[in-house]
Amino acid sequence: MLVKSRTTKEHLDNLGLMFGILKDYRRRLNPTKCAFGASLGKFLGFMISQRGIEANPEKIKAIIDTEMPKTQKDIQSLTGRVAALTRFISKATDKCVPFFKALKVGKQHIT
């Protein structure tokens, strides 16, 4: 669960609402997995900060460190990694067209 607010007062109000809902549905939180008042954190594979949702630097590094794809499996792996970051890449589908074409052709070995 993630509760994000603009002000401290608003945040405390929102936390109160969330705890009320959890109580109504008899749900509990694991205190060891909770972080309160964090200004930056990883959530569902993305970085959450005061600026909003950002790409996880680890995922970007994984793409940068990927070797040149040589097989269809390599291309599928690369497009999967890129797909996780498309919301942060301008015209991502246009930039991935060569990969999609290579997959469509069905080449077993890419040169």
Coordinates of N, CA and C in Angstrom, one line a residue:
M1 N 0.8 -1.2 0.0 CA 0.0 0.0 0.0 C 0.9 1.2 0.0
L2 N 0.4 2.2 -0.6 CA 1.2 3.5 -0.7 C 0.2 4.6 -0.4
V3 N 0.6 5.5 0.5 CA -0.2 6.7 0.8 C 0.7 7.9 0.5
K4 N 0.3 8.7 -0.4 CA 1.1 9.9 -0.7 C 0.2 11.1 -0.6
S5 N 0.7 12.2 0.0 CA 0.0 13.4 0.1 C 0.9 14.6 -0.1
R6 N 0.2 15.8 -0.3 CA 1.0 17.0 -0.5 C 1.5 17.6 0.8
T7 N 0.8 17.6 1.8 CA 1.2 18.2 3.1 C 1.2 17.2 4.2
T8 N 1.8 17.5 5.3 CA 1.9 16.6 6.4 C 0.5 16.4 7.0
K9 N -0.3 17.5 7.2 CA -1.6 17.3 7.7 C -2.5 16.4 6.8
E10 N -2.4 16.7 5.5 CA -3.2 15.9 4.6 C -2.7 14.4 4.7
H11 N -1.4 14.2 4.8 CA -0.9 12.8 4.9 C -1.4 12.1 6.2
L12 N -1.4 12.8 7.3 CA -1.9 12.2 8.5 C -3.4 11.9 8.4
D13 N -4.2 12.8 7.8 CA -5.6 12.5 7.5 C -5.8 11.3 6.6
N14 N -5.0 11.2 5.6 CA -5.1 10.1 4.6 C -4.7 8.8 5.3
L15 N -3.7 8.8 6.2 CA -3.3 7.6 6.9 C -4.4 7.2 7.9
G16 N -5.1 8.2 8.5 CA -6.2 7.8 9.4 C -7.3 7.1 8.6
L17 N -7.6 7.6 7.4 CA -8.6 7.0 6.5 C -8.2 5.6 6.2
M18 N -6.9 5.4 5.8 CA -6.5 4.1 5.4 C -6.5 3.1 6.6
F19 N -6.1 3.6 7.7 CA -6.2 2.7 8.9 C -7.6 2.3 9.3
G20 N -8.5 3.3 9.1 CA -9.9 3.0 9.3 C -10.5 1.9 8.4
I21 N -10.1 2.0 7.1 CA -10.5 1.0 6.1 C -9.9 -0.3 6.5
L22 N -8.7 -0.4 6.8 CA -8.0 -1.6 7.2 C -8.7 -2.2 8.4
K23 N -9.1 -1.4 9.4 CA -9.8 -1.9 10.6 C -11.2 -2.4 10.2
D24 N -11.9 -1.7 9.3 CA -13.3 -2.1 8.9 C -13.2 -3.5 8.3
Y25 N -12.2 -3.8 7.5 CA -12.1 -5.1 6.8 C -11.2 -6.1 7.6
R26 N -10.9 -5.8 8.8 CA -10.1 -6.6 9.7 C -8.7 -7.1 9.1
R27 N -8.1 -6.1 8.5 CA -6.8 -6.3 7.9 C -5.7 -5.8 8.8
R28 N -4.5 -6.4 8.7 CA -3.4 -6.0 9.5 C -2.2 -5.7 8.6
L29 N -1.3 -4.8 9.1 CA -0.1 -4.6 8.3 C 1.1 -5.2 9.1
N30 N 2.1 -5.7 8.4 CA 3.3 -6.2 9.1 C 4.2 -5.0 9.3
P31 N 4.4 -4.6 10.6 CA 5.3 -3.5 10.9 C 6.7 -3.5 10.3
T32 N 7.2 -4.7 10.2 CA 8.6 -4.8 9.6 C 8.6 -4.4 8.2
K33 N 7.5 -4.5 7.5 CA 7.4 -4.2 6.1 C 6.9 -2.8 5.8
C34 N 6.6 -2.0 6.9 CA 6.0 -0.7 6.7 C 7.1 0.4 6.8
A35 N 7.0 1.5 6.1 CA 7.8 2.6 6.2 C 7.0 3.9 6.2
F36 N 7.1 4.7 7.2 CA 6.2 5.9 7.3 C 7.1 7.1 7.2
G37 N 6.6 8.1 6.5 CA 7.4 9.4 6.3 C 8.5 9.3 5.4
A38 N 8.6 8.3 4.5 CA 9.7 8.1 3.6 C 9.4 9.1 2.4
S39 N 10.5 9.8 2.0 CA 10.4 10.7 0.9 C 10.8 10.0 -0.4
L40 N 11.4 8.8 -0.4 CA 11.8 8.1 -1.6 C 11.7 6.6 -1.3
G41 N 11.2 5.9 -2.2 CA 11.2 4.4 -2.0 C 10.9 3.7 -3.3
K42 N 11.1 2.4 -3.2 CA 10.8 1.5 -4.3 C 9.4 0.9 -4.1
F43 N 8.6 0.9 -5.1 CA 7.2 0.4 -4.9 C 6.8 -0.3 -6.3
L44 N 6.5 -1.6 -6.3 CA 6.1 -2.3 -7.5 C 7.1 -2.1 -8.6
G45 N 8.4 -2.1 -8.3 CA 9.4 -2.0 -9.3 C 9.7 -0.6 -9.8
F46 N 9.0 0.4 -9.3 CA 9.2 1.8 -9.7 C 9.8 2.6 -8.5
M47 N 10.4 3.7 -8.7 CA 10.9 4.6 -7.7 C 9.8 5.7 -7.5
I48 N 9.4 5.9 -6.2 CA 8.4 6.9 -5.9 C 9.1 7.9 -5.1
S49 N 9.0 9.2 -5.5 CA 9.6 10.3 -4.9 C 8.7 11.5 -4.8
Q50 N 9.1 12.6 -4.3 CA 8.3 13.8 -4.3 C 8.0 14.3 -5.7
R51 N 8.8 13.9 -6.7 CA 8.6 14.3 -8.1 C 7.6 13.4 -8.7
G52 N 7.2 12.3 -8.1 CA 6.3 11.3 -8.7 C 6.9 10.0 -8.9
I53 N 6.3 9.3 -9.9 CA 6.8 7.9 -10.3 C 8.0 8.0 -11.3
E54 N 9.1 7.4 -11.0 CA 10.2 7.4 -11.9 C 10.7 6.0 -12.2
A55 N 11.5 5.8 -13.2 CA 12.0 4.5 -13.6 C 13.0 4.1 -12.5
N56 N 13.0 2.8 -12.3 CA 14.0 2.2 -11.4 C 15.4 2.1 -12.0
P57 N 16.4 2.8 -11.5 CA 17.7 2.8 -12.1 C 18.3 1.4 -12.3
E58 N 17.9 0.4 -11.5 CA 18.4 -1.0 -11.7 C 17.9 -1.5 -13.0
K59 N 16.6 -1.2 -13.3 CA 16.0 -1.7 -14.6 C 16.7 -1.1 -15.8
I60 N 17.0 0.2 -15.7 CA 17.7 0.9 -16.7 C 19.1 0.3 -16.9
K61 N 19.8 0.1 -15.8 CA 21.1 -0.5 -15.9 C 21.1 -1.9 -16.5
A62 N 20.1 -2.7 -16.3 CA 19.9 -4.0 -16.8 C 19.8 -3.9 -18.4
I63 N 19.1 -2.9 -18.9 CA 19.0 -2.7 -20.3 C 20.3 -2.3 -20.9
I64 N 21.0 -1.3 -20.3 CA 22.2 -0.8 -20.8 C 23.3 -1.9 -20.8
D65 N 23.3 -2.7 -19.8 CA 24.3 -3.8 -19.7 C 24.0 -5.0 -20.6
T66 N 22.9 -5.0 -21.2 CA 22.5 -6.2 -22.1 C 23.4 -6.2 -23.3
E67 N 23.9 -7.4 -23.6 CA 24.7 -7.6 -24.8 C 23.8 -7.5 -26.1
M68 N 24.4 -7.3 -27.2 CA 23.7 -7.2 -28.5 C 22.9 -8.5 -28.7
P69 N 21.6 -8.4 -28.9 CA 20.8 -9.6 -29.1 C 21.2 -10.4 -30.3
K70 N 21.4 -11.7 -30.2 CA 21.8 -12.5 -31.3 C 20.7 -13.5 -31.7
T71 N 19.8 -13.8 -30.8 CA 18.8 -14.8 -31.1 C 17.4 -14.2 -30.9
Q72 N 16.4 -14.9 -31.3 CA 15.0 -14.4 -31.0 C 14.8 -14.3 -29.5
K73 N 15.3 -15.3 -28.8 CA 15.1 -15.3 -27.3 C 15.7 -14.1 -26.7
D74 N 16.9 -13.7 -27.2 CA 17.6 -12.4 -26.8 C 16.7 -11.2 -27.0
I75 N 16.1 -11.2 -28.2 CA 15.3 -10.0 -28.6 C 14.0 -10.0 -27.7
Q76 N 13.4 -11.1 -27.5 CA 12.3 -11.2 -26.6 C 12.6 -10.7 -25.2
S77 N 13.8 -11.1 -24.7 CA 14.2 -10.7 -23.4 C 14.4 -9.2 -23.3
L78 N 15.0 -8.7 -24.3 CA 15.3 -7.2 -24.4 C 14.0 -6.4 -24.5
T79 N 13.1 -6.9 -25.3 CA 11.8 -6.2 -25.5 C 11.0 -6.2 -24.2
G80 N 11.1 -7.3 -23.5 CA 10.4 -7.5 -22.2 C 10.9 -6.5 -21.2
R81 N 12.2 -6.3 -21.2 CA 12.8 -5.3 -20.2 C 12.4 -3.9 -20.6
V82 N 12.4 -3.6 -21.9 CA 12.0 -2.3 -22.4 C 10.6 -2.0 -22.1
A83 N 9.7 -3.1 -22.2 CA 8.3 -2.9 -22.0 C 8.0 -2.4 -20.6
A84 N 8.8 -2.8 -19.7 CA 8.6 -2.4 -18.3 C 8.8 -0.9 -18.1
L85 N 9.5 -0.3 -19.0 CA 9.9 1.1 -18.9 C 9.3 2.0 -20.0
T86 N 8.3 1.5 -20.8 CA 7.8 2.3 -21.9 C 7.2 3.6 -21.5
R87 N 6.6 3.6 -20.3 CA 5.9 4.8 -19.8 C 6.9 6.0 -19.6
F88 N 8.2 5.6 -19.5 CA 9.3 6.6 -19.3 C 10.1 6.9 -20.6
I89 N 9.8 6.2 -21.7 CA 10.5 6.4 -22.9 C 9.6 7.0 -24.0
S90 N 10.0 8.2 -24.5 CA 9.3 8.9 -25.5 C 9.3 8.1 -26.8
K91 N 8.1 7.8 -27.4 CA 7.9 7.1 -28.6 C 8.6 5.7 -28.5
A92 N 8.4 5.0 -27.4 CA 9.0 3.7 -27.2 C 8.7 2.7 -28.3
T93 N 7.4 2.7 -28.7 CA 7.1 1.6 -29.7 C 7.8 1.9 -31.0
D94 N 7.9 3.2 -31.4 CA 8.6 3.5 -32.6 C 10.1 3.0 -32.6
K95 N 10.7 3.2 -31.4 CA 12.1 2.8 -31.2 C 12.3 1.3 -31.2
C96 N 11.2 0.6 -30.9 CA 11.3 -0.9 -30.8 C 10.9 -1.6 -32.1
V97 N 10.5 -0.9 -33.1 CA 10.0 -1.5 -34.4 C 11.0 -2.4 -35.0
P98 N 12.3 -2.1 -35.0 CA 13.3 -3.1 -35.5 C 13.3 -4.4 -34.8
F99 N 13.1 -4.4 -33.5 CA 13.0 -5.6 -32.7 C 11.8 -6.4 -33.1
F100 N 10.6 -5.7 -33.2 CA 9.4 -6.4 -33.6 C 9.5 -7.0 -35.0
K101 N 10.1 -6.3 -35.9 CA 10.3 -6.8 -37.3 C 11.2 -8.0 -37.3
A102 N 12.2 -8.0 -36.5 CA 13.1 -9.2 -36.4 C 12.4 -10.4 -35.9
L103 N 11.5 -10.2 -34.9 CA 10.7 -11.3 -34.3 C 9.7 -11.8 -35.3
K104 N 9.1 -10.9 -36.1 CA 8.1 -11.3 -37.0 C 8.6 -12.1 -38.2
V105 N 9.8 -11.7 -38.6 CA 10.5 -12.5 -39.7 C 10.8 -13.9 -39.2
G106 N 11.1 -14.0 -37.9 CA 11.3 -15.4 -37.4 C 12.8 -15.9 -37.6
K107 N 13.7 -14.9 -37.7 CA 15.1 -15.3 -37.8 C 15.6 -16.0 -36.5
Q108 N 16.2 -17.1 -36.6 CA 16.8 -17.8 -35.5 C 18.1 -17.2 -35.0
H109 N 18.8 -16.6 -35.9 CA 20.1 -15.9 -35.6 C 20.1 -14.5 -36.2
I110 N 20.3 -13.5 -35.4 CA 20.3 -12.1 -35.8 C 21.7 -11.7 -36.1
T111 N 21.9 -11.0 -37.2 CA 23.3 -10.5 -37.5 C 23.4 -9.0 -37.3

